[in-house]
Coordinates of C-alpha atoms and ligand atoms in Angstrom, one line a residue:
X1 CA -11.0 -17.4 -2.2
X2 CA -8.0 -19.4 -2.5
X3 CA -6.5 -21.3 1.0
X4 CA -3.6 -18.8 0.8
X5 CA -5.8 -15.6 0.4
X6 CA -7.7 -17.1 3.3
X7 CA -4.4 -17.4 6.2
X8 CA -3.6 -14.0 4.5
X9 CA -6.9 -12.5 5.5
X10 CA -6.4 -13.6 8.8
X11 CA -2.9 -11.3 9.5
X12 CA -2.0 -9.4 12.2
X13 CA -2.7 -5.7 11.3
X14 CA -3.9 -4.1 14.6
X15 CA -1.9 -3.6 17.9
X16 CA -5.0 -5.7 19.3
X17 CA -4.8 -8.2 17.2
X18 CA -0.8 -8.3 18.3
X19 CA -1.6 -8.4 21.8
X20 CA -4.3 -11.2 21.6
X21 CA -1.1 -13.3 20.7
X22 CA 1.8 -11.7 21.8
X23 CA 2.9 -9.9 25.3
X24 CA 3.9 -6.1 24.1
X25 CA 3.6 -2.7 25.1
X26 CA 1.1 -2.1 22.4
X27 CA 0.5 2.0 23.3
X28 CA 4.0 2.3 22.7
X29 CA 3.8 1.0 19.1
X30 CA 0.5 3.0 18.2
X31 CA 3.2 5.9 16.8
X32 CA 5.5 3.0 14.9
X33 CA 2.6 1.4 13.3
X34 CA 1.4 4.8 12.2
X35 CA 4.2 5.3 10.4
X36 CA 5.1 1.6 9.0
X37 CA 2.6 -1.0 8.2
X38 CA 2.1 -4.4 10.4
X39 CA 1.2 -7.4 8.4
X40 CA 2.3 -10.4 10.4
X41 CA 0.3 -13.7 9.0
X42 CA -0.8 -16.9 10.9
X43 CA 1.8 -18.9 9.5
X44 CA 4.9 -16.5 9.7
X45 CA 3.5 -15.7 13.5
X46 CA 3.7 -19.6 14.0
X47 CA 7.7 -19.5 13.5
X48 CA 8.4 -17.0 16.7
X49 CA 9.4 -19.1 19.1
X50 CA 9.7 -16.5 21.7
X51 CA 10.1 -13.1 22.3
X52 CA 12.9 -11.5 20.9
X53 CA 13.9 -14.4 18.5
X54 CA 15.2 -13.6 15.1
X55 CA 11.3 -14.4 13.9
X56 CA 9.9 -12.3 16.2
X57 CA 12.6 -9.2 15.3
X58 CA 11.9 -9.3 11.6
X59 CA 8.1 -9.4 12.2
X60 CA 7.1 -7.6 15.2
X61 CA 7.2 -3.5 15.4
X62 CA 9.6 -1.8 17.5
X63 CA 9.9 1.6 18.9
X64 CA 13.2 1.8 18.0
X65 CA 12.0 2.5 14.0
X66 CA 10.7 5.8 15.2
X67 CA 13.9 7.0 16.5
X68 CA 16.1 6.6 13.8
X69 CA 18.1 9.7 13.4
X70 CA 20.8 8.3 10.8
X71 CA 18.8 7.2 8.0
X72 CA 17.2 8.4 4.6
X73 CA 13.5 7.2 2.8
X74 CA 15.3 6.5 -0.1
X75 CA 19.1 5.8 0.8
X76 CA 18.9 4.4 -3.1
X77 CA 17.7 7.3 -4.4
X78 CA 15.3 5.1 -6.3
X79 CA 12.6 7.6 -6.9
X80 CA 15.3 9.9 -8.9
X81 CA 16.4 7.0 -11.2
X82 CA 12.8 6.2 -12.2
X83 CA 12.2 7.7 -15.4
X84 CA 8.2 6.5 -15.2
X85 CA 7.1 5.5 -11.9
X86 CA 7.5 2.0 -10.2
X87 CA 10.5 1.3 -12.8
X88 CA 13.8 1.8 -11.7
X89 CA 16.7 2.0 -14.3
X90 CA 20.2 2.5 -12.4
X91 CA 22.1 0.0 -14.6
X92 CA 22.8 -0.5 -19.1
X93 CA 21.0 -3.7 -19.2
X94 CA 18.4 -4.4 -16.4
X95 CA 15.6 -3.0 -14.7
X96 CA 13.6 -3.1 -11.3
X97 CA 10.1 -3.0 -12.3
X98 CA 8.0 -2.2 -9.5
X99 CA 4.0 -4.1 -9.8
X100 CA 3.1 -4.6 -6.3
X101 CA 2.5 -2.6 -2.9
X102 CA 1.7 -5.7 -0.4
X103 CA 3.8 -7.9 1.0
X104 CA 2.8 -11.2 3.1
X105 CA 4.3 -9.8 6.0
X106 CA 6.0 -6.9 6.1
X107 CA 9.7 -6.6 7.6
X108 CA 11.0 -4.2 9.8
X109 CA 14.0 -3.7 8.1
X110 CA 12.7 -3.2 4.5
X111 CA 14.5 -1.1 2.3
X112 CA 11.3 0.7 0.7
X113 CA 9.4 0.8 4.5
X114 CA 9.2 4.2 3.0
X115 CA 6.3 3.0 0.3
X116 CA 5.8 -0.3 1.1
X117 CA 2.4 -1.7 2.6
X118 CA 0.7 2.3 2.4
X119 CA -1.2 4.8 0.1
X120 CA 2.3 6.2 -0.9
X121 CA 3.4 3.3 -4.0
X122 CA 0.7 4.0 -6.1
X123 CA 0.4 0.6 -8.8
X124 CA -2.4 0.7 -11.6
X125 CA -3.0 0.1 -14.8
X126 CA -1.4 3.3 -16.2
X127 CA 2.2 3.0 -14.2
X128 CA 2.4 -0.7 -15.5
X129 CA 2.0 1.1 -19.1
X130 CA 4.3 3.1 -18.8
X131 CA 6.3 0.7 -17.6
X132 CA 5.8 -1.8 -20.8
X133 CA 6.3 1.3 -23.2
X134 CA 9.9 2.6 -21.2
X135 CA 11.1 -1.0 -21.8
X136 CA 9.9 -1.4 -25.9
X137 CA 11.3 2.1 -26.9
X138 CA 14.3 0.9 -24.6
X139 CA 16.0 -1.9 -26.5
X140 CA 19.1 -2.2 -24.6
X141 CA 17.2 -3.5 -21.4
X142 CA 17.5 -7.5 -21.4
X143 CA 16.5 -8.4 -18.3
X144 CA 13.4 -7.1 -16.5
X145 CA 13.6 -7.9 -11.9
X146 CA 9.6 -7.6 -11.3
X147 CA 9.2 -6.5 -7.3
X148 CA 7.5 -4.6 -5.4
X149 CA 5.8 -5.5 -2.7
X150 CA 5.8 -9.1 -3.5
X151 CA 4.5 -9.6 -7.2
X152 CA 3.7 -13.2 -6.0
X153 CA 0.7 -11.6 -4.0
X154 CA -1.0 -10.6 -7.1
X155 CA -3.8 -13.1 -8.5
X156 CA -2.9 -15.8 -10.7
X157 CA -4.7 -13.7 -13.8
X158 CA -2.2 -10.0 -12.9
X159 CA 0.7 -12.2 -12.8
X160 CA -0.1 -14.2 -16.0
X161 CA -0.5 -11.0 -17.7
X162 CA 2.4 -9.2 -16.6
X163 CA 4.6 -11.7 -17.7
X164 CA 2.9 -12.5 -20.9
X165 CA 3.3 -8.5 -21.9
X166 CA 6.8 -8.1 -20.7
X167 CA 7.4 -11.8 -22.8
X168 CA 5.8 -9.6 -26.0
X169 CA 8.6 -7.4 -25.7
X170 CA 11.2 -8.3 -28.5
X171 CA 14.0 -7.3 -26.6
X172 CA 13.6 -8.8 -23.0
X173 CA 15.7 -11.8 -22.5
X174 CA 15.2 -12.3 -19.0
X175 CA 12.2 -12.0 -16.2
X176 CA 13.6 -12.3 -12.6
X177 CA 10.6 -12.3 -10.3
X178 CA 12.0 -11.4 -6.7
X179 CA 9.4 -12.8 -4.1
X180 CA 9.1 -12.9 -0.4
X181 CA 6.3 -15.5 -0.4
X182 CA 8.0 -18.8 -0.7
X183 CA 9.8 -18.1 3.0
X184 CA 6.5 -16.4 4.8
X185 CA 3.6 -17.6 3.0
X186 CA 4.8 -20.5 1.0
X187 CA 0.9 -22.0 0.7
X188 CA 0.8 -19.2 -2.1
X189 CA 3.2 -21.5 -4.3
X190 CA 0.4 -23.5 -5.9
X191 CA 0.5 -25.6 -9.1
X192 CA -1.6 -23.2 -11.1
X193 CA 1.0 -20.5 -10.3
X194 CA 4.4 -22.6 -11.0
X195 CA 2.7 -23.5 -14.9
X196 CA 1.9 -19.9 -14.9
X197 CA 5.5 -19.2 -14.2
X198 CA 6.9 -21.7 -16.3
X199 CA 5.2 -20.9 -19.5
X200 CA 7.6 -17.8 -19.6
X201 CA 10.8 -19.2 -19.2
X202 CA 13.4 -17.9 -19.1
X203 CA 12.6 -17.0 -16.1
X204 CA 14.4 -17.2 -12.6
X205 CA 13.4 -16.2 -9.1
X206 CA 15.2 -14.6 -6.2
X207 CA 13.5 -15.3 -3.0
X208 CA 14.3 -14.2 0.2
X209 CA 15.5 -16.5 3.8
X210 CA 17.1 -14.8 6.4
X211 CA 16.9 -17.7 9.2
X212 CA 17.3 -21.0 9.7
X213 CA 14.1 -21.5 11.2
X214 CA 12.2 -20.2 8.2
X215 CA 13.4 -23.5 6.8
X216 CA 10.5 -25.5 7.3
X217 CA 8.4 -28.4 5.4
X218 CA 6.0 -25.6 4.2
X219 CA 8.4 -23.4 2.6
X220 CA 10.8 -26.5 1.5
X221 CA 8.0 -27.6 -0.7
X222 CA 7.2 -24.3 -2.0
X223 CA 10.8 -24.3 -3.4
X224 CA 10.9 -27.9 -4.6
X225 CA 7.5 -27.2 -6.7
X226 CA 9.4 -24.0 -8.2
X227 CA 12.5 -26.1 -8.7
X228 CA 10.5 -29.0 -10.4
X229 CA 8.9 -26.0 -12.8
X230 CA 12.5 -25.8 -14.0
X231 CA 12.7 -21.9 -12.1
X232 CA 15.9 -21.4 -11.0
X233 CA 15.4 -20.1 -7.0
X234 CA 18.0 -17.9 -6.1
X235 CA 18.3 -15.6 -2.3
X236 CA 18.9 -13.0 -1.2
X237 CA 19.5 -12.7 2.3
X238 CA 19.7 -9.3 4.7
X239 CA 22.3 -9.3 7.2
X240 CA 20.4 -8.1 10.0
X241 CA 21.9 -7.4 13.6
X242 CA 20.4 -9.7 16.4
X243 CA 19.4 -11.8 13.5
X244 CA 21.6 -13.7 11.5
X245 CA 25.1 -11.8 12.3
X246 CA 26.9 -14.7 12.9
X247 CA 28.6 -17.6 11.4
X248 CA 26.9 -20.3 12.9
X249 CA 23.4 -19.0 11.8
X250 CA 24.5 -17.9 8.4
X251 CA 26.5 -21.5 7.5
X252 CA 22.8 -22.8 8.7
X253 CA 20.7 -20.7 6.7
X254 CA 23.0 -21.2 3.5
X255 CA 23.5 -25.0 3.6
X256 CA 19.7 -25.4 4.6
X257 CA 19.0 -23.6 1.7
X258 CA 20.8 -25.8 -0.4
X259 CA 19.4 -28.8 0.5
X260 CA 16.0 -26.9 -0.9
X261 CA 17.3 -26.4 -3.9
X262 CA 17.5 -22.6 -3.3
X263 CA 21.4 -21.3 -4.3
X264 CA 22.5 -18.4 -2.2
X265 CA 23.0 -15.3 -4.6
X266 CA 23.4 -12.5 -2.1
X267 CA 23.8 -11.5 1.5
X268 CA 22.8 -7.9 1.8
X269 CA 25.0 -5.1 3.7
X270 CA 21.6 -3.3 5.6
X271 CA 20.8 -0.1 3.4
X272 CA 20.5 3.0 5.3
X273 CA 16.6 3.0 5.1
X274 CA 15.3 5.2 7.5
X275 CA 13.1 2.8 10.4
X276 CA 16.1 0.2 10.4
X277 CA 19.2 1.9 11.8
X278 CA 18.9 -0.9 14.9
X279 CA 19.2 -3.5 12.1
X280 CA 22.9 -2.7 10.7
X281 CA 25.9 -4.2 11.3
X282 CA 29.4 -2.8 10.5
X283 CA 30.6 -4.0 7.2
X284 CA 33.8 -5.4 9.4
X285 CA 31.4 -7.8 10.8
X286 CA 30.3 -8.8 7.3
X287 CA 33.4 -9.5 5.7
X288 CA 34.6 -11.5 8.8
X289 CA 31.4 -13.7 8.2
X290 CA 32.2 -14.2 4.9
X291 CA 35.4 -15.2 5.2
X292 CA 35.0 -18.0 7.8
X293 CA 32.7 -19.3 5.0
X294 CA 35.3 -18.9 2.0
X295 CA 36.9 -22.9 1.9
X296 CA 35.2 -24.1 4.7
X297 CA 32.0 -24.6 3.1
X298 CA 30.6 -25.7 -0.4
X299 CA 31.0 -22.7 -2.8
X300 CA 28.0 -23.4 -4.2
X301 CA 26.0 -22.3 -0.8
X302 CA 27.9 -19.1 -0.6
X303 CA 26.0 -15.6 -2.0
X304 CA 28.2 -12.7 -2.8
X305 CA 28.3 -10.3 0.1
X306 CA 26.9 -6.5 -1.3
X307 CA 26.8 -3.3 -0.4
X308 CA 24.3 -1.3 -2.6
X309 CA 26.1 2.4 -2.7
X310 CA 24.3 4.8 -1.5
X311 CA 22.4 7.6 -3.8
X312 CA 21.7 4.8 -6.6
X313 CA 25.9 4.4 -7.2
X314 CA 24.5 0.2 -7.7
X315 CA 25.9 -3.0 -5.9
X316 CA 29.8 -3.2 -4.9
X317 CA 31.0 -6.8 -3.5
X318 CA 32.6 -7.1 0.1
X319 CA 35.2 -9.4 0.2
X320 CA 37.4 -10.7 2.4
X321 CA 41.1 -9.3 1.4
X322 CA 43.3 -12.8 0.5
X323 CA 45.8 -10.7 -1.4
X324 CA 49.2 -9.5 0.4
X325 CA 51.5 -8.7 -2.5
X326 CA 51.0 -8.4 -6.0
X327 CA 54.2 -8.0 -8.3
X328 CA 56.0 -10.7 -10.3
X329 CA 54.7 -13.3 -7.9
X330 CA 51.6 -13.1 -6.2
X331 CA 51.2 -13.6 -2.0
X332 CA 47.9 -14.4 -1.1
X333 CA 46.7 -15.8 2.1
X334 CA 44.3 -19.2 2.0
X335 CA 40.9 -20.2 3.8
X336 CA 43.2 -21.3 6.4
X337 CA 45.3 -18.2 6.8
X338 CA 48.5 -20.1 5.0
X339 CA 50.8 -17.6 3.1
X340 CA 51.1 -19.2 -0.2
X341 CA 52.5 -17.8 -3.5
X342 CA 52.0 -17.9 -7.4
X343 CA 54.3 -16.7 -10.3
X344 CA 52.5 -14.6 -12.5
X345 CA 52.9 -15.0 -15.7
X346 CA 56.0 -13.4 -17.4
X347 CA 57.6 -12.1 -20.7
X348 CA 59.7 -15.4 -21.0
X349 CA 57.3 -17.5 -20.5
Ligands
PLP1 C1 19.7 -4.9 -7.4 C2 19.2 -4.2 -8.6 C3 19.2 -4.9 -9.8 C4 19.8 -6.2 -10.1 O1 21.1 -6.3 -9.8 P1 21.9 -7.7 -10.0 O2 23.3 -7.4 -9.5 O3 21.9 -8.0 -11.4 O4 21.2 -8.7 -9.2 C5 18.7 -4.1 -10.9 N1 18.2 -2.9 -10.8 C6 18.1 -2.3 -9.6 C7 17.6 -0.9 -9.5 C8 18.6 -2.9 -8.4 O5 18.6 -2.3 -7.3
SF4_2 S1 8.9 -8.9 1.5 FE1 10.5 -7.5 0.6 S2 9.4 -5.7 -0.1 FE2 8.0 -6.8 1.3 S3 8.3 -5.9 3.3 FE3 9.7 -7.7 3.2 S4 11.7 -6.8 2.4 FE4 10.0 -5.3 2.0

């Protein structure tokens, strides 16, 4: 068994095991857990600092996921756009193709806490089959996003065989793996996996931060190995209330990312995932966020702010509004709030 199969082993998955390490009303959560798997591992558990903190809330069950009344399982309507299980075809060119039902901790707020972690996403040899012959006698599919679960769970051999069939397919430019793993079990980024990776470039990965404190020397070398493969390490970040809802944490989390090498691609508007109601912010507070970043910070460390539409409509940006006038000159506001104007371009020109 490798060292990170072995801190895995050792997770959290009982409401004793929680409450040998931390104080909670574990009766309470019997129902919760029942409903949503608990995986929190030894090293994730390491970064609560206390109760309550933005480790702790992503991590740690809480009653509150039982008493949603707002939400949907599948807000996405991801089941209804999978034309073979596990795959998930909502847009002309790319695909979400589903290989893995664990996760190295699972988080509260996670969009398929429907599936997730239990009996319910079913991933064998037959779905990925169907999922290889979908994408051959589907030319028009260039890019393939491999998820789950985290796909980085699977052993070394799964993974090398996943890619090397979806790398057999003629028409598939691009794999995106999108992976948990580097930010709560970053031990699992081992040089056998990165040449794995790399021998199927091109190939990118989106991982996912949503604190600064999962910034650490563990995870910072996880990145800097996938970096040095050549793998360009994109995230995607949650907003998540009680979290990372404001700028302070957010300017943090993106510029600490940087420095890792890791380039912020988006920050997530919460779906409406039933379990996670307690998690969402109003979109107000998003775009208010974003544009305190705008100009005051590197562009490079700022992701594009989404909101994926509800019922599988796909992923609109949320942006700050800069525009006041548009006619033969434009008005538009700057980072600073400064009315400025341009001429547009004209006939005599
Ligand atoms: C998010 C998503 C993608 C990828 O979208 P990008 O905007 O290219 O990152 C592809 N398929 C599905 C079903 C998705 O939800
Ligand atoms: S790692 Fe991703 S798929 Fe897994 S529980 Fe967290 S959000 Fe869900």
């Amino acid at each position: 068994m490798e060292p990170w199969q072995k801190i895995l082993q050792n997770s959290i998955t009982t409401l004793d095991g929680l409450q040998e390490h931390v104080a909670c009303d574990s009766n309470a959560l019997l129902d919760v857990i029942a409903n949503f798997p608990m995986r929190i591992n030894p090293y994730f558990l390491k970064l609560i600092h206390h109760p309550g903190d933005p480790i702790w809330k992503q991590a740690i069950p809480d009653l509150a996921e039982i008493h949603d009344g707002v939400c949907e399982d599948d807000p996405l309507d991801e089941e209804n756009l999978s034309p073979v299980p596990n795959l998930v075809h909502k847009y002309p060119d790319r695909v979400l193709f589903l290989v893995s039902n664990t996760c190295a901790m699972y988080c509260r707020f996670c969009t398929r806490k429907r599936k997730v972690g239990t009996d319910k996403m079913k991933i064998s040899p037959k779905t990925l089959n169907a999922g290889y012959s979908y994408l051959r006698q589907h030319p028009e599919i260039r890019e393939v996003l491999i998820s789950g679960g985290d796909p980085l769970l699977l052993p070394d051999g799964d993974i090398a065989t996943i890619l090397h069939n979806l790398r057999s397919i003629r028409s598939i430019e691009i794999i995106r793996i999108g992976t948990r793993v580097p930010s709560v079990l970053p031990m699992r980024i081992t040089k056998k996996l990165v040449s794995i990776l790399k021998a199927h470039h091109p190939l990118y990965i989106n991982t996912h931060f949503n604190h600064p404190n999962e910034i650490t020397a563990e995870s910072s070398k996880a990145c800097t190995m996938l970096a040095d493969g050549g793998i360009p390490v994109g995230c995607q970040t949650v907003l998540l209330k009680g979290v990372n809802d404001d700028v302070q944490t957010l300017k943090k989390l993106f510029l600490g990312l940087l420095r890792i090498r890791v380039k912020p691609y988006y920050l997530f508007q919460a779906d409406l995932t039933k379990g996670t109601n307690h998690f969402r912010t109003t979109t107000e507070t998003g775009i208010a966020i974003m544009r305190q970043l705008y100009g005051h910070i590197s562009g490079m460390a700022i992701p594009t702010y989404a909101l994926d539409g509800p019922k599988g409509k796909g992923k609109i940006p949320l942006t700050p509004q800069y525009i006041l006038e548009q006619g033969d000159t434009l008005v538009f506001e700057n980072f600073k709030g400064q009315v400025c104007t341009y001429p547009e371009a004209g006939e005599s020109c």
